[in-house]
């Protein structure tokens, strides 16, 4: 609270302050057709800033509105006519911001996103595991916290931060500006962008797809006089399957990482998981009442429990 005197009368004003000033990088509308109209209708919400070296900081996130073009400006992006179902979030530039606005109340430091990437690539850590380590070791802060918001990092936020940072890096390399749907659930906000990137990266889209050098390829002459080429592949010995629909050769995406079937084949979750069996699965089971089918599920679940790293916890459709 700040106190100042005006014409001999004490005035009390309360300012919403935080360790960082989080708001749009402009006070005037950048559109020439708006005649650089002054932004107003300030909207302030409680938020959290997740940092690598300063822990979790309670902050206030501010946005401003241009009544001329009906655009609200946030810290990283602007939204024109936000109530429109087709409204888009347009990021300000191709550069990666220092603080990435992942959700309305969560901002993540760019350096922390790099830390998440290293944990996943080097240590093969899960999002939930990264969140737990961060909350125990890196998330502590000396800044007083009076916010009612959850003062912890979650596995979902780790994944969202990782994806947003990866997409922003991809856009920067291509000198493009990120543009995502505004009226969408957070879990599916990047679906359109990720699908486009995956399609582009398949095969020739990879930077070193046609690369060949003396370290990764050898050309030699065999005993039969013919020349052969031998290329090397490098992996770390850990193979994790791509999440896909359990129906053979189905290429439709699944709703979540834990889903067994795509939207088209969702009804198959109600049938026995044994290939060729069309009987209904019993409540609490993935199989029908046939003894051999029920034994298969029991043995499979037991085998998975005994594995050191049980990546799946249900039997898949064979």
Short mmCIF file of N, CA and C in Angstrom, two decimals, residues 162-245:
data_model
loop_
_atom_site.label_atom_id
_atom_site.label_comp_id
_atom_site.label_asym_id
_atom_site.label_seq_id
_atom_site.Cartn_x
_atom_site.Cartn_y
_atom_site.Cartn_z
N UNK A 162 6.61 -27.34 -22.22
CA UNK A 162 7.51 -27.98 -23.18
C UNK A 162 7.01 -27.80 -24.61
N UNK A 163 5.72 -28.04 -24.83
CA UNK A 163 5.16 -27.95 -26.17
C UNK A 163 5.15 -26.51 -26.68
N UNK A 164 4.74 -25.56 -25.84
CA UNK A 164 4.71 -24.16 -26.26
C UNK A 164 6.12 -23.68 -26.62
N UNK A 165 7.10 -24.02 -25.80
CA UNK A 165 8.47 -23.60 -26.09
C UNK A 165 8.98 -24.24 -27.37
N UNK A 166 8.67 -25.51 -27.58
CA UNK A 166 9.10 -26.20 -28.79
C UNK A 166 8.47 -25.59 -30.03
N UNK A 167 7.18 -25.27 -29.95
CA UNK A 167 6.49 -24.67 -31.10
C UNK A 167 7.04 -23.27 -31.38
N UNK A 168 7.31 -22.50 -30.33
CA UNK A 168 7.86 -21.17 -30.52
C UNK A 168 9.25 -21.23 -31.15
N UNK A 169 10.04 -22.22 -30.74
CA UNK A 169 11.37 -22.39 -31.35
C UNK A 169 11.24 -22.75 -32.82
N UNK A 170 10.30 -23.61 -33.14
CA UNK A 170 10.08 -24.00 -34.53
C UNK A 170 9.65 -22.80 -35.37
N UNK A 171 8.77 -21.97 -34.82
CA UNK A 171 8.32 -20.78 -35.54
C UNK A 171 9.46 -19.78 -35.74
N UNK A 172 10.32 -19.66 -34.74
CA UNK A 172 11.45 -18.73 -34.86
C UNK A 172 12.40 -19.18 -35.97
N UNK A 173 12.66 -20.48 -36.05
CA UNK A 173 13.55 -20.98 -37.10
C UNK A 173 12.97 -20.71 -38.48
N UNK A 174 11.64 -20.75 -38.59
CA UNK A 174 10.99 -20.54 -39.87
C UNK A 174 10.58 -19.08 -40.09
N UNK A 175 10.93 -18.23 -39.09
CA UNK A 175 10.62 -16.80 -39.17
C UNK A 175 9.12 -16.58 -39.37
N UNK A 176 8.36 -17.30 -38.56
CA UNK A 176 6.91 -17.19 -38.57
C UNK A 176 6.41 -16.79 -37.19
N UNK A 177 5.19 -16.32 -37.14
CA UNK A 177 4.56 -15.92 -35.88
C UNK A 177 3.54 -16.97 -35.48
N UNK A 178 3.56 -17.35 -34.20
CA UNK A 178 2.63 -18.36 -33.70
C UNK A 178 1.21 -17.81 -33.70
N UNK A 179 0.28 -18.65 -34.16
CA UNK A 179 -1.12 -18.27 -34.28
C UNK A 179 -1.95 -19.49 -33.90
N UNK A 180 -2.61 -19.44 -32.74
CA UNK A 180 -3.37 -20.60 -32.25
C UNK A 180 -4.81 -20.19 -31.96
N UNK A 181 -5.68 -21.18 -31.87
CA UNK A 181 -7.09 -20.95 -31.59
C UNK A 181 -7.24 -20.46 -30.15
N UNK A 182 -8.13 -19.51 -29.93
CA UNK A 182 -8.33 -18.95 -28.59
C UNK A 182 -9.41 -19.70 -27.82
N UNK A 183 -10.55 -19.96 -28.44
CA UNK A 183 -11.65 -20.65 -27.79
C UNK A 183 -11.45 -22.16 -27.89
N UNK A 184 -10.58 -22.71 -27.07
CA UNK A 184 -10.29 -24.13 -27.09
C UNK A 184 -9.79 -24.55 -25.73
N UNK A 185 -10.02 -25.82 -25.37
CA UNK A 185 -9.47 -26.33 -24.13
C UNK A 185 -7.95 -26.32 -24.21
N UNK A 186 -7.31 -26.06 -23.07
CA UNK A 186 -5.86 -25.95 -23.04
C UNK A 186 -5.19 -27.20 -23.58
N UNK A 187 -5.73 -28.37 -23.26
CA UNK A 187 -5.11 -29.63 -23.69
C UNK A 187 -5.08 -29.79 -25.21
N UNK A 188 -5.96 -29.06 -25.93
CA UNK A 188 -6.04 -29.21 -27.38
C UNK A 188 -5.70 -27.92 -28.12
N UNK A 189 -5.19 -26.94 -27.41
CA UNK A 189 -4.93 -25.64 -28.05
C UNK A 189 -3.87 -25.74 -29.13
N UNK A 190 -2.89 -26.62 -28.96
CA UNK A 190 -1.79 -26.73 -29.92
C UNK A 190 -1.96 -27.88 -30.91
N UNK A 191 -3.10 -28.55 -30.87
CA UNK A 191 -3.29 -29.72 -31.74
C UNK A 191 -3.07 -29.37 -33.21
N UNK A 192 -3.65 -28.28 -33.65
CA UNK A 192 -3.54 -27.88 -35.06
C UNK A 192 -2.08 -27.60 -35.45
N UNK A 193 -1.36 -26.88 -34.59
CA UNK A 193 0.04 -26.52 -34.88
C UNK A 193 0.93 -27.76 -34.85
N UNK A 194 0.72 -28.63 -33.86
CA UNK A 194 1.55 -29.83 -33.75
C UNK A 194 1.32 -30.79 -34.91
N UNK A 195 0.07 -30.92 -35.33
CA UNK A 195 -0.24 -31.80 -36.47
C UNK A 195 0.44 -31.28 -37.74
N UNK A 196 0.41 -29.97 -37.93
CA UNK A 196 1.07 -29.39 -39.11
C UNK A 196 2.58 -29.61 -39.07
N UNK A 197 3.17 -29.46 -37.89
CA UNK A 197 4.62 -29.64 -37.78
C UNK A 197 5.00 -31.11 -37.98
N UNK A 198 4.24 -32.02 -37.39
CA UNK A 198 4.55 -33.43 -37.54
C UNK A 198 4.47 -33.86 -38.99
N UNK A 199 3.48 -33.37 -39.70
CA UNK A 199 3.33 -33.70 -41.11
C UNK A 199 4.51 -33.14 -41.91
N UNK A 200 4.93 -31.93 -41.54
CA UNK A 200 6.05 -31.30 -42.25
C UNK A 200 7.37 -31.99 -41.94
N UNK A 201 7.53 -32.46 -40.71
CA UNK A 201 8.81 -33.06 -40.30
C UNK A 201 8.97 -34.50 -40.78
N UNK A 202 7.90 -35.15 -41.19
CA UNK A 202 7.99 -36.54 -41.64
C UNK A 202 8.89 -36.63 -42.87
N UNK A 203 9.89 -37.50 -42.79
CA UNK A 203 10.77 -37.71 -43.95
C UNK A 203 11.64 -36.51 -44.25
N UNK A 204 11.43 -35.87 -45.39
CA UNK A 204 12.31 -34.81 -45.87
C UNK A 204 12.23 -33.54 -45.05
N UNK A 205 11.27 -33.42 -44.15
CA UNK A 205 11.17 -32.22 -43.34
C UNK A 205 12.25 -32.10 -42.30
N UNK A 206 12.94 -33.18 -41.98
CA UNK A 206 14.00 -33.14 -40.99
C UNK A 206 15.25 -32.49 -41.57
N UNK A 207 15.92 -31.72 -40.74
CA UNK A 207 17.03 -30.90 -41.20
C UNK A 207 18.15 -31.74 -41.84
N UNK A 208 18.46 -32.87 -41.24
CA UNK A 208 19.57 -33.69 -41.74
C UNK A 208 19.07 -34.95 -42.44
N UNK A 209 17.90 -34.88 -43.04
CA UNK A 209 17.33 -36.06 -43.68
C UNK A 209 18.25 -36.59 -44.78
N UNK A 210 18.81 -35.75 -45.61
CA UNK A 210 19.67 -36.17 -46.72
C UNK A 210 21.15 -36.07 -46.37
N UNK A 211 21.47 -35.97 -45.09
CA UNK A 211 22.86 -35.78 -44.68
C UNK A 211 23.64 -37.10 -44.79
N UNK A 212 24.90 -36.99 -45.19
CA UNK A 212 25.81 -38.14 -45.23
C UNK A 212 27.23 -37.63 -45.05
N UNK A 213 27.99 -38.30 -44.20
CA UNK A 213 29.40 -37.92 -43.98
C UNK A 213 30.18 -39.18 -43.63
N UNK A 214 31.48 -39.02 -43.46
CA UNK A 214 32.34 -40.16 -43.17
C UNK A 214 32.09 -40.76 -41.78
N UNK A 215 31.42 -40.02 -40.93
CA UNK A 215 31.15 -40.52 -39.58
C UNK A 215 29.87 -41.36 -39.50
N UNK A 216 28.92 -41.09 -40.38
CA UNK A 216 27.65 -41.79 -40.28
C UNK A 216 27.40 -42.73 -41.46
N UNK A 217 28.30 -42.78 -42.44
CA UNK A 217 28.09 -43.65 -43.59
C UNK A 217 29.43 -44.18 -44.10
N UNK A 218 29.42 -45.43 -44.51
CA UNK A 218 30.62 -46.06 -45.08
C UNK A 218 30.24 -46.72 -46.39
N UNK A 219 31.03 -46.46 -47.43
CA UNK A 219 30.86 -47.12 -48.72
C UNK A 219 32.03 -48.08 -48.90
N UNK A 220 31.72 -49.34 -49.13
CA UNK A 220 32.79 -50.33 -49.25
C UNK A 220 32.47 -51.30 -50.39
N UNK A 221 33.51 -51.99 -50.83
CA UNK A 221 33.37 -52.96 -51.91
C UNK A 221 33.34 -54.36 -51.32
N UNK A 222 32.31 -55.11 -51.66
CA UNK A 222 32.18 -56.45 -51.14
C UNK A 222 33.02 -57.46 -51.89
N UNK A 223 33.03 -58.70 -51.41
CA UNK A 223 33.81 -59.77 -52.05
C UNK A 223 33.32 -60.07 -53.46
N UNK A 224 32.05 -59.70 -53.71
CA UNK A 224 31.50 -59.95 -55.04
C UNK A 224 31.82 -58.85 -56.02
N UNK A 225 32.62 -57.85 -55.56
CA UNK A 225 33.00 -56.76 -56.44
C UNK A 225 32.02 -55.61 -56.49
N UNK A 226 30.85 -55.77 -55.88
CA UNK A 226 29.86 -54.71 -55.87
C UNK A 226 30.10 -53.76 -54.70
N UNK A 227 29.64 -52.52 -54.86
CA UNK A 227 29.79 -51.52 -53.81
C UNK A 227 28.52 -51.47 -52.96
N UNK A 228 28.73 -51.34 -51.66
CA UNK A 228 27.63 -51.30 -50.72
C UNK A 228 27.77 -50.06 -49.83
N UNK A 229 26.63 -49.64 -49.34
CA UNK A 229 26.59 -48.49 -48.42
C UNK A 229 26.04 -48.95 -47.08
N UNK A 230 26.71 -48.55 -46.00
CA UNK A 230 26.28 -48.89 -44.65
C UNK A 230 26.12 -47.60 -43.85
N UNK A 231 24.93 -47.37 -43.36
CA UNK A 231 24.66 -46.19 -42.54
C UNK A 231 24.40 -46.60 -41.11
N UNK A 232 24.73 -45.71 -40.19
CA UNK A 232 24.62 -45.99 -38.76
C UNK A 232 23.43 -45.26 -38.16
N UNK A 233 22.80 -45.90 -37.21
CA UNK A 233 21.73 -45.28 -36.44
C UNK A 233 22.09 -45.28 -34.97
N UNK A 234 21.78 -44.21 -34.27
CA UNK A 234 22.15 -44.09 -32.86
C UNK A 234 20.87 -44.01 -32.02
N UNK A 235 20.83 -44.80 -30.97
CA UNK A 235 19.71 -44.70 -30.03
C UNK A 235 20.23 -45.04 -28.65
N UNK A 236 19.41 -44.77 -27.65
CA UNK A 236 19.85 -44.93 -26.26
C UNK A 236 19.39 -46.23 -25.64
N UNK A 237 18.77 -47.10 -26.42
CA UNK A 237 18.35 -48.38 -25.89
C UNK A 237 16.97 -48.38 -25.27
N UNK A 238 16.35 -47.21 -25.19
CA UNK A 238 15.00 -47.11 -24.63
C UNK A 238 14.03 -46.86 -25.77
N UNK A 239 13.11 -47.76 -25.98
CA UNK A 239 12.14 -47.62 -27.05
C UNK A 239 10.75 -47.47 -26.46
N UNK A 240 10.11 -46.35 -26.72
CA UNK A 240 8.76 -46.09 -26.25
C UNK A 240 7.87 -45.94 -27.47
N UNK A 241 6.80 -46.68 -27.51
CA UNK A 241 5.93 -46.66 -28.68
C UNK A 241 5.27 -45.31 -28.85
N UNK A 242 4.90 -45.00 -30.09
CA UNK A 242 4.10 -43.82 -30.36
C UNK A 242 2.66 -44.10 -29.94
N UNK A 243 2.04 -43.13 -29.33
CA UNK A 243 0.64 -43.28 -28.93
C UNK A 243 -0.22 -43.32 -30.18
N UNK A 244 -1.00 -44.39 -30.33
CA UNK A 244 -1.84 -44.54 -31.51
C UNK A 244 -3.07 -45.36 -31.17
N UNK A 245 -4.01 -45.37 -32.09
CA UNK A 245 -5.22 -46.16 -31.92
C UNK A 245 -4.86 -47.65 -31.93
#
